[in-house]
Coordinates of C-alpha atoms in Angstrom, one line a residue:
X1 CA -16.3 11.5 -40.9
X2 CA -12.5 11.5 -39.9
X3 CA -12.3 8.0 -40.2
X4 CA -12.2 7.0 -44.1
X5 CA -10.7 3.8 -44.7
X6 CA -9.4 3.1 -41.3
X7 CA -9.5 -0.5 -40.2
X8 CA -12.3 -1.4 -37.9
X9 CA -10.2 -3.4 -35.3
X10 CA -12.4 -6.4 -33.6
X11 CA -12.1 -7.2 -30.1
X12 CA -9.7 -9.8 -29.0
X13 CA -7.9 -9.7 -32.5
X14 CA -4.4 -9.6 -32.6
X15 CA -3.2 -6.7 -34.2
X16 CA -0.1 -5.3 -35.8
X17 CA 1.1 -1.8 -34.7
X18 CA 3.9 -1.1 -36.8
X19 CA 6.5 -2.9 -34.9
X20 CA 4.5 -3.8 -32.1
X21 CA 1.7 -6.6 -31.6
X22 CA -1.0 -6.1 -29.1
X23 CA -3.7 -8.0 -27.7
X24 CA -6.5 -5.5 -26.6
X25 CA -8.1 -8.0 -24.5
X26 CA -5.6 -7.1 -22.1
X27 CA -6.4 -8.3 -18.7
X28 CA -8.0 -5.7 -16.4
X29 CA -8.8 -5.5 -12.5
X30 CA -12.4 -4.9 -11.7
X31 CA -12.7 -4.9 -8.0
X32 CA -13.5 -2.2 -5.5
X33 CA -11.1 0.5 -5.5
X34 CA -9.4 1.6 -2.4
X35 CA -6.5 4.2 -2.2
X36 CA -6.5 4.9 1.4
X37 CA -7.2 2.8 4.3
X38 CA -6.7 2.7 8.1
X39 CA -5.5 -0.6 9.7
X40 CA -4.7 -1.6 13.1
X41 CA -1.7 -3.7 13.8
X42 CA -0.7 -5.7 17.0
X43 CA 2.5 -7.7 17.5
X44 CA 2.4 -10.9 19.4
X45 CA 2.5 -11.4 23.1
X46 CA 5.7 -13.0 24.6
X47 CA 5.2 -16.4 26.2
X48 CA 5.3 -16.9 30.0
X49 CA 8.6 -18.1 31.7
X50 CA 8.4 -21.2 33.6
X51 CA 8.8 -22.0 37.4
X52 CA 10.1 -25.5 37.7
X53 CA 12.9 -27.4 39.4
X54 CA 14.8 -30.2 38.5
X55 CA 13.8 -33.8 39.7
X56 CA 15.8 -36.9 39.6
X57 CA 15.7 -40.1 41.1
X58 CA 17.8 -39.4 44.0
X59 CA 17.7 -35.4 43.9
X60 CA 14.0 -34.7 44.9
X61 CA 14.9 -30.8 45.2
X62 CA 16.9 -30.0 42.4
X63 CA 17.8 -26.5 41.1
X64 CA 15.4 -24.1 39.2
X65 CA 15.5 -25.0 35.7
X66 CA 12.0 -23.1 34.3
X67 CA 12.7 -22.0 30.7
X68 CA 12.1 -18.7 28.9
X69 CA 9.0 -17.7 27.1
X70 CA 8.8 -17.4 23.4
X71 CA 9.1 -13.8 22.0
X72 CA 5.8 -12.8 20.2
X73 CA 6.0 -12.6 16.6
X74 CA 6.0 -8.8 14.8
X75 CA 4.3 -7.4 12.0
X76 CA 6.0 -6.2 8.9
X77 CA 5.1 -4.4 5.6
X78 CA 6.8 -5.1 2.2
X79 CA 6.0 -4.5 -1.2
X80 CA 5.1 -6.9 -4.1
X81 CA 5.2 -5.8 -7.4
X82 CA 2.4 -8.2 -8.7
X83 CA -0.2 -6.7 -6.5
X84 CA -2.2 -4.2 -8.5
X85 CA -2.2 -0.5 -7.5
X86 CA -5.3 -1.1 -5.1
X87 CA -5.3 -1.3 -1.4
X88 CA -8.8 -3.0 -1.4
X89 CA -7.2 -6.4 -0.5
X90 CA -5.9 -5.2 3.1
X91 CA -7.9 -6.2 6.1
X92 CA -8.8 -3.8 9.0
X93 CA -6.8 -5.7 11.4
X94 CA -3.5 -7.6 11.3
X95 CA -2.0 -9.6 14.2
X96 CA 1.3 -11.7 14.8
X97 CA 1.2 -15.1 16.6
X98 CA 2.2 -15.1 20.3
X99 CA 5.3 -16.8 21.5
X100 CA 4.8 -20.3 23.6
X101 CA 5.4 -20.8 27.3
X102 CA 8.7 -22.0 28.5
X103 CA 8.8 -25.4 30.3
X104 CA 10.9 -27.4 32.8
X105 CA 14.2 -28.6 31.8
X106 CA 15.4 -25.5 30.5
X107 CA 13.2 -25.9 27.6
X108 CA 12.2 -22.4 25.8
X109 CA 9.2 -21.5 24.2
X110 CA 9.0 -21.1 20.3
X111 CA 9.0 -17.9 18.8
X112 CA 5.5 -16.4 17.5
X113 CA 5.1 -16.5 13.9
X114 CA 5.6 -12.9 12.4
X115 CA 3.1 -11.5 9.6
X116 CA 3.9 -9.8 6.4
X117 CA 1.4 -7.1 4.8
X118 CA 2.1 -6.7 1.3
X119 CA 1.1 -3.5 -0.5
X120 CA 2.0 -2.2 -4.1
X121 CA 5.1 0.0 -4.8
X122 CA 4.2 3.6 -4.1
X123 CA 2.4 3.2 -0.8
X124 CA 2.9 5.6 2.1
X125 CA 3.0 4.4 5.5
X126 CA 2.1 6.5 8.3
X127 CA 1.9 6.0 11.9
X128 CA -1.3 7.6 13.5
X129 CA -1.6 6.2 17.0
X130 CA 0.2 4.4 19.3
X131 CA -2.3 2.1 21.3
X132 CA 0.2 1.2 24.0
X133 CA 2.2 4.5 24.2
X134 CA 1.5 4.9 27.8
X135 CA 3.2 1.7 28.8
X136 CA 6.2 2.7 26.8
X137 CA 6.9 6.2 28.2
X138 CA 8.4 5.1 31.2
X139 CA 11.8 3.8 31.6
X140 CA 10.8 0.6 33.2
X141 CA 8.9 -2.4 31.6
X142 CA 5.5 -3.4 33.2
X143 CA 6.8 -6.8 34.9
X144 CA 4.2 -9.3 35.5
X145 CA 4.8 -12.5 37.6
X146 CA 3.5 -16.0 36.9
X147 CA 3.5 -16.2 40.9
X148 CA 4.5 -13.1 42.5
X149 CA 7.6 -13.2 44.9
X150 CA 7.1 -12.8 48.5
X151 CA 8.8 -12.8 51.7
X152 CA 7.1 -15.1 54.0
X153 CA 9.0 -18.1 53.6
X154 CA 12.6 -16.4 53.2
X155 CA 15.3 -16.6 56.2
X156 CA 15.8 -13.5 58.1
X157 CA 19.2 -13.0 56.6
X158 CA 17.4 -12.3 53.2
X159 CA 14.9 -9.8 54.7
X160 CA 17.7 -7.2 55.4
X161 CA 18.4 -4.5 53.0
X162 CA 15.9 -4.3 49.9
X163 CA 12.8 -6.5 50.0
X164 CA 13.1 -9.6 48.1
X165 CA 10.0 -8.5 45.8
X166 CA 12.3 -5.3 44.9
X167 CA 15.1 -7.3 44.4
X168 CA 13.2 -9.7 42.0
X169 CA 11.6 -6.7 40.1
X170 CA 15.5 -5.3 39.8
X171 CA 16.5 -8.5 38.0
X172 CA 13.6 -8.6 35.8
X173 CA 14.0 -5.0 34.6
X174 CA 17.8 -5.6 34.1
X175 CA 16.9 -8.9 31.9
X176 CA 14.1 -7.0 29.8
X177 CA 16.5 -4.0 29.0
X178 CA 19.4 -6.4 28.1
X179 CA 17.0 -8.1 25.6
X180 CA 14.8 -5.0 24.4
X181 CA 15.3 -3.9 20.6
X182 CA 16.4 -0.5 19.8
X183 CA 13.8 2.1 20.2
X184 CA 11.7 2.7 16.8
X185 CA 11.4 6.1 15.4
X186 CA 8.0 7.7 16.4
X187 CA 5.9 8.1 14.2
X188 CA 7.1 5.5 11.7
X189 CA 6.7 7.0 8.1
X190 CA 7.6 4.7 5.5
X191 CA 7.7 5.5 1.7
X192 CA 7.2 2.0 -0.1
X193 CA 8.9 2.2 -3.3
X194 CA 10.0 -1.0 -5.2
X195 CA 13.0 -2.0 -3.0
X196 CA 13.1 -5.5 -3.7
X197 CA 10.6 -6.4 -1.3
X198 CA 12.6 -5.9 1.7
X199 CA 10.0 -5.8 5.0
X200 CA 10.3 -2.9 7.2
X201 CA 8.8 -3.3 10.8
X202 CA 5.3 -1.9 11.9
X203 CA 4.8 -3.5 15.2
X204 CA 7.4 -5.6 17.4
X205 CA 6.4 -8.5 19.2
X206 CA 6.5 -8.9 23.2
X207 CA 9.8 -10.1 24.8
X208 CA 9.1 -13.8 26.3
X209 CA 8.9 -14.0 30.0
X210 CA 12.1 -15.2 32.1
X211 CA 12.2 -18.6 33.9
X212 CA 12.9 -19.1 37.6
X213 CA 16.4 -19.9 36.7
X214 CA 17.1 -16.3 36.1
X215 CA 16.2 -15.3 39.8
X216 CA 18.6 -17.7 41.4
X217 CA 20.7 -15.6 43.8
X218 CA 22.5 -15.7 47.2
X219 CA 19.4 -14.9 49.2
X220 CA 16.9 -17.0 47.6
X221 CA 18.3 -20.5 46.2
X222 CA 15.0 -21.7 44.9
X223 CA 12.8 -19.0 43.4
X224 CA 9.4 -20.4 42.9
X225 CA 8.4 -17.6 40.4
X226 CA 8.8 -16.5 36.9
X227 CA 7.7 -13.5 34.7
X228 CA 5.0 -13.2 32.1
X229 CA 5.7 -12.2 28.5
X230 CA 4.9 -8.6 27.5
X231 CA 2.4 -7.6 25.3
X232 CA 3.3 -6.6 21.6
X233 CA 3.3 -3.2 20.3
X234 CA -0.4 -2.2 19.0
X235 CA -0.6 0.9 16.8
X236 CA -2.8 2.4 14.2
X237 CA -1.5 3.1 10.6
X238 CA -2.9 5.0 7.5
X239 CA -1.9 3.5 4.2
X240 CA -2.1 5.5 1.3
X241 CA -1.5 4.8 -2.4
X242 CA 0.6 7.6 -3.9
X243 CA 1.2 5.8 -7.6
X244 CA -2.0 4.8 -8.9
X245 CA -1.3 4.0 -12.5
X246 CA 1.1 4.3 -15.3
X247 CA -1.3 6.3 -17.5
X248 CA -4.4 8.1 -16.1
X249 CA -7.1 9.1 -18.6
X250 CA -8.5 12.7 -17.5
X251 CA -11.3 14.7 -18.9
X252 CA -14.5 16.6 -18.2
X253 CA -17.4 14.4 -17.4
X254 CA -19.0 12.2 -20.2
X255 CA -15.8 12.8 -22.6
X256 CA -15.7 8.6 -22.9
X257 CA -13.0 7.8 -20.4
X258 CA -14.9 4.9 -19.1
X259 CA -15.8 3.5 -22.8
X260 CA -12.3 3.9 -23.8
X261 CA -10.9 1.9 -21.0
X262 CA -13.3 -0.8 -21.5
X263 CA -12.5 -0.9 -25.2
X264 CA -8.4 -1.0 -24.4
X265 CA -8.9 -3.5 -21.8
X266 CA -11.6 -5.9 -20.4
X267 CA -12.4 -3.5 -17.5
X268 CA -15.9 -3.0 -16.7
X269 CA -16.1 0.8 -15.8
X270 CA -19.9 1.9 -15.6
X271 CA -20.8 3.7 -18.8
X272 CA -23.9 6.4 -18.6
X273 CA -25.1 9.2 -20.4
X274 CA -24.9 11.6 -17.4
X275 CA -22.1 13.4 -15.5
X276 CA -20.0 11.7 -12.8
X277 CA -20.8 8.2 -14.0
X278 CA -17.3 7.5 -12.7
X279 CA -16.9 8.2 -9.0
X280 CA -13.6 6.3 -8.1
X281 CA -10.9 5.2 -10.3
X282 CA -11.1 2.2 -12.4
X283 CA -7.9 0.0 -13.5
X284 CA -7.0 -1.7 -16.4
X285 CA -3.8 -3.2 -17.9
X286 CA -2.8 -3.3 -21.5
X287 CA 0.0 -5.9 -22.7
X288 CA 1.8 -5.4 -25.7
X289 CA 4.3 -7.7 -27.2
X290 CA 7.1 -6.2 -29.4
X291 CA 8.6 -7.7 -32.8
X292 CA 11.4 -9.5 -30.4
X293 CA 8.8 -10.7 -28.3
X294 CA 9.6 -8.5 -25.2
X295 CA 6.4 -7.9 -23.4
X296 CA 5.7 -4.4 -22.5
X297 CA 2.6 -3.5 -20.1
X298 CA 1.1 -0.3 -18.7
X299 CA -1.6 0.4 -16.4
X300 CA -4.5 2.6 -17.4
X301 CA -6.8 4.4 -15.0
X302 CA -10.3 5.8 -15.9
X303 CA -9.9 9.1 -13.2
X304 CA -13.4 10.5 -12.2
X305 CA -14.5 13.6 -14.3
X306 CA -12.9 17.0 -13.8
X307 CA -15.2 20.4 -13.9
X308 CA -14.3 23.7 -13.8
X309 CA -13.1 25.0 -10.4
X310 CA -11.9 21.5 -9.3
X311 CA -8.5 23.2 -8.3
X312 CA -10.6 25.3 -5.9
X313 CA -12.5 22.1 -4.6
X314 CA -15.8 22.2 -6.7
X315 CA -17.4 18.7 -8.1
X316 CA -14.8 15.9 -7.0
X317 CA -12.3 18.4 -6.8
X318 CA -9.1 17.8 -4.8
X319 CA -10.2 14.1 -4.5
X320 CA -10.2 14.0 -8.4
X321 CA -6.8 15.9 -8.5
X322 CA -5.3 13.5 -5.8
X323 CA -5.9 10.7 -8.0
X324 CA -4.5 12.8 -11.1
X325 CA -1.1 13.3 -8.9
X326 CA -0.8 9.5 -8.7
X327 CA -0.5 8.9 -12.7
X328 CA 3.0 8.6 -13.9
X329 CA 1.8 10.1 -17.5
X330 CA -1.6 11.6 -18.3
X331 CA -3.6 11.3 -21.5
X332 CA -6.6 14.0 -21.9
X333 CA -9.7 12.8 -23.3
X334 CA -12.0 15.4 -25.1
X335 CA -15.2 14.8 -26.7
X336 CA -15.0 16.6 -30.2
X337 CA -18.3 15.6 -31.5
X338 CA -20.9 18.5 -31.9
X339 CA -23.1 16.8 -29.1
X340 CA -20.3 18.1 -26.5
X341 CA -21.6 20.6 -24.1
X342 CA -18.6 22.8 -24.9
X343 CA -16.3 22.9 -28.0
X344 CA -13.2 20.7 -27.9
X345 CA -10.8 23.7 -27.5
X346 CA -12.7 25.2 -24.6
X347 CA -12.8 21.5 -23.1
X348 CA -8.8 21.5 -23.6
X349 CA -8.3 25.0 -22.0
X350 CA -10.5 24.3 -19.1
X351 CA -8.6 21.1 -18.4
X352 CA -5.1 22.5 -18.8
X353 CA -6.2 25.5 -16.6
X354 CA -7.5 23.3 -13.7
X355 CA -4.2 21.3 -13.8
X356 CA -1.9 24.1 -14.0
X357 CA -3.5 25.9 -11.1
X358 CA -3.4 22.8 -8.9
X359 CA 0.0 21.7 -9.9
X360 CA 2.1 23.0 -13.0
X361 CA 4.2 20.0 -12.7
X362 CA 1.0 17.9 -13.8
X363 CA 1.3 19.3 -17.2
X364 CA 4.6 17.6 -17.8
X365 CA 3.3 14.5 -17.7
X366 CA 0.7 15.3 -20.1
X367 CA 1.8 13.4 -23.5
X368 CA -1.3 12.5 -25.5
X369 CA -4.5 14.3 -26.2
X370 CA -7.4 11.9 -27.1
X371 CA -10.0 13.4 -29.5
X372 CA -12.5 11.0 -28.8
X373 CA -16.0 10.7 -30.7
X374 CA -14.2 11.4 -33.9
X375 CA -16.5 9.4 -36.0
X376 CA -19.0 12.2 -35.5
X377 CA -17.0 15.0 -35.8
X378 CA -15.6 17.1 -38.6
X379 CA -12.1 17.8 -39.9
X380 CA -12.4 21.3 -39.0
X381 CA -12.9 20.8 -35.1
X382 CA -10.1 18.2 -35.2
X383 CA -7.8 20.7 -36.6
X384 CA -8.8 23.4 -34.2
X385 CA -8.0 21.3 -31.3
X386 CA -4.6 20.4 -33.0
X387 CA -3.5 24.1 -33.4
X388 CA -4.3 24.9 -29.9
X389 CA -2.4 21.9 -28.5
X390 CA 0.6 22.7 -30.9
X391 CA 0.8 26.1 -29.2
X392 CA 0.8 24.8 -25.8
X393 CA 3.5 22.3 -26.5
X394 CA 4.6 20.9 -29.7
X395 CA 5.4 17.5 -28.3
X396 CA 1.9 16.3 -27.3
X397 CA 0.4 14.4 -29.7
X398 CA -3.3 14.5 -30.7
X399 CA -4.9 11.0 -31.6
X400 CA -8.5 11.1 -33.2
X401 CA -10.3 8.1 -32.0
X402 CA -13.6 6.3 -31.7
X403 CA -14.2 4.3 -28.5
X404 CA -17.4 3.1 -29.4
X405 CA -16.7 2.1 -32.6
X406 CA -12.9 1.0 -31.6
X407 CA -11.4 3.3 -34.5
X408 CA -8.0 4.7 -33.9
X409 CA -7.0 2.0 -31.3
X410 CA -4.1 0.7 -33.2
X411 CA -2.4 4.5 -33.3
X412 CA -3.4 5.3 -29.9
X413 CA -1.8 1.9 -28.4
X414 CA 1.3 2.5 -30.2
X415 CA 1.3 6.3 -29.2
X416 CA 0.9 5.3 -25.1
X417 CA 3.3 2.5 -25.6
X418 CA 6.0 4.9 -26.9
X419 CA 5.3 7.4 -24.3
X420 CA 5.4 5.0 -21.3
X421 CA 8.6 3.3 -22.9
X422 CA 10.1 6.7 -22.9
X423 CA 9.4 7.2 -19.4
X424 CA 10.9 4.1 -18.4
X425 CA 14.1 4.6 -20.1
X426 CA 14.5 7.8 -18.2

């Protein structure tokens, strides 16, 4: 037994970690995890312009006074640090409100309300399809009329030169181009870091229609038509969470990662005596309070188990390694009990090899090796693991624990907190 007189830490008990105090009942998120989603986004349609004429007591046929329609609302995306690193809260469709129609008396319609999609920092946004791309390819806008202009009631002089319909179309195009926003880059690609929550445009709302007052000219003194508002942009985006957690727990199947996460937090990660019990990451948060009452918190993730050949796609393969890449720091969880399928040194070598072959930079994030099930192991096995880790890199600490018995948790929490604090300072 490695643990002799180590204190048995009761769950929910406030403990002292040599300068740090910790509530091991830290809050956790237990919800369906999604790190990649596809969403369809649509801007609001612009309101229609109004065709009306001023009417007063002694002026039965006044000048045109139709107001413009309001522009449709746009859809934006922004970061919100309070959101857990999970995209499961997102809907499949987002749409901004449409603008209202214009009215007589030069009353313009109101703007449609815009929508903001909130995502956690570290989300990558990629435009994968523009649903109204064909409408935007030409140099002209698809003008639609509330009441189409015609030549049947115009004087003969108005019929000379371009038809009135052509002239009205030209006027409408000029109005639209003068009001159109600058072209957005295609495709849109955003890296949503923690930028203070500044919104970024996804889909712009449609331009509102123009009232008949804009079509007053020398040839037609009483235009009886207005334009409809344009449709808003409609696009499909892929959102992928790049940063999953602060500290990721990696290890072979059945190493005790889920049990450890449940012990450190109030997460409810599934625990079972079979491989690949965890098929998707589970998240939890540990909150620590220092002696000077400064709160420190970091997010833990129980990452699905890695097997030999994962860097070549075996097992959960690249899906597993994709999750590992999203952790700022890594902690290896190794079963050092006699019941383990392979020795603790072989397990460490295998994990090191797979991470190195996939991406050598991942090994730079490794700060702690957690020797789990140490209550069932001998001192000799632990020493063998410590020597191997020391030969690989002297700065990596080996912490013996028992996740089921909650032994060694105080030292582990302190070590994790130190590693995370050093990362935050850098």
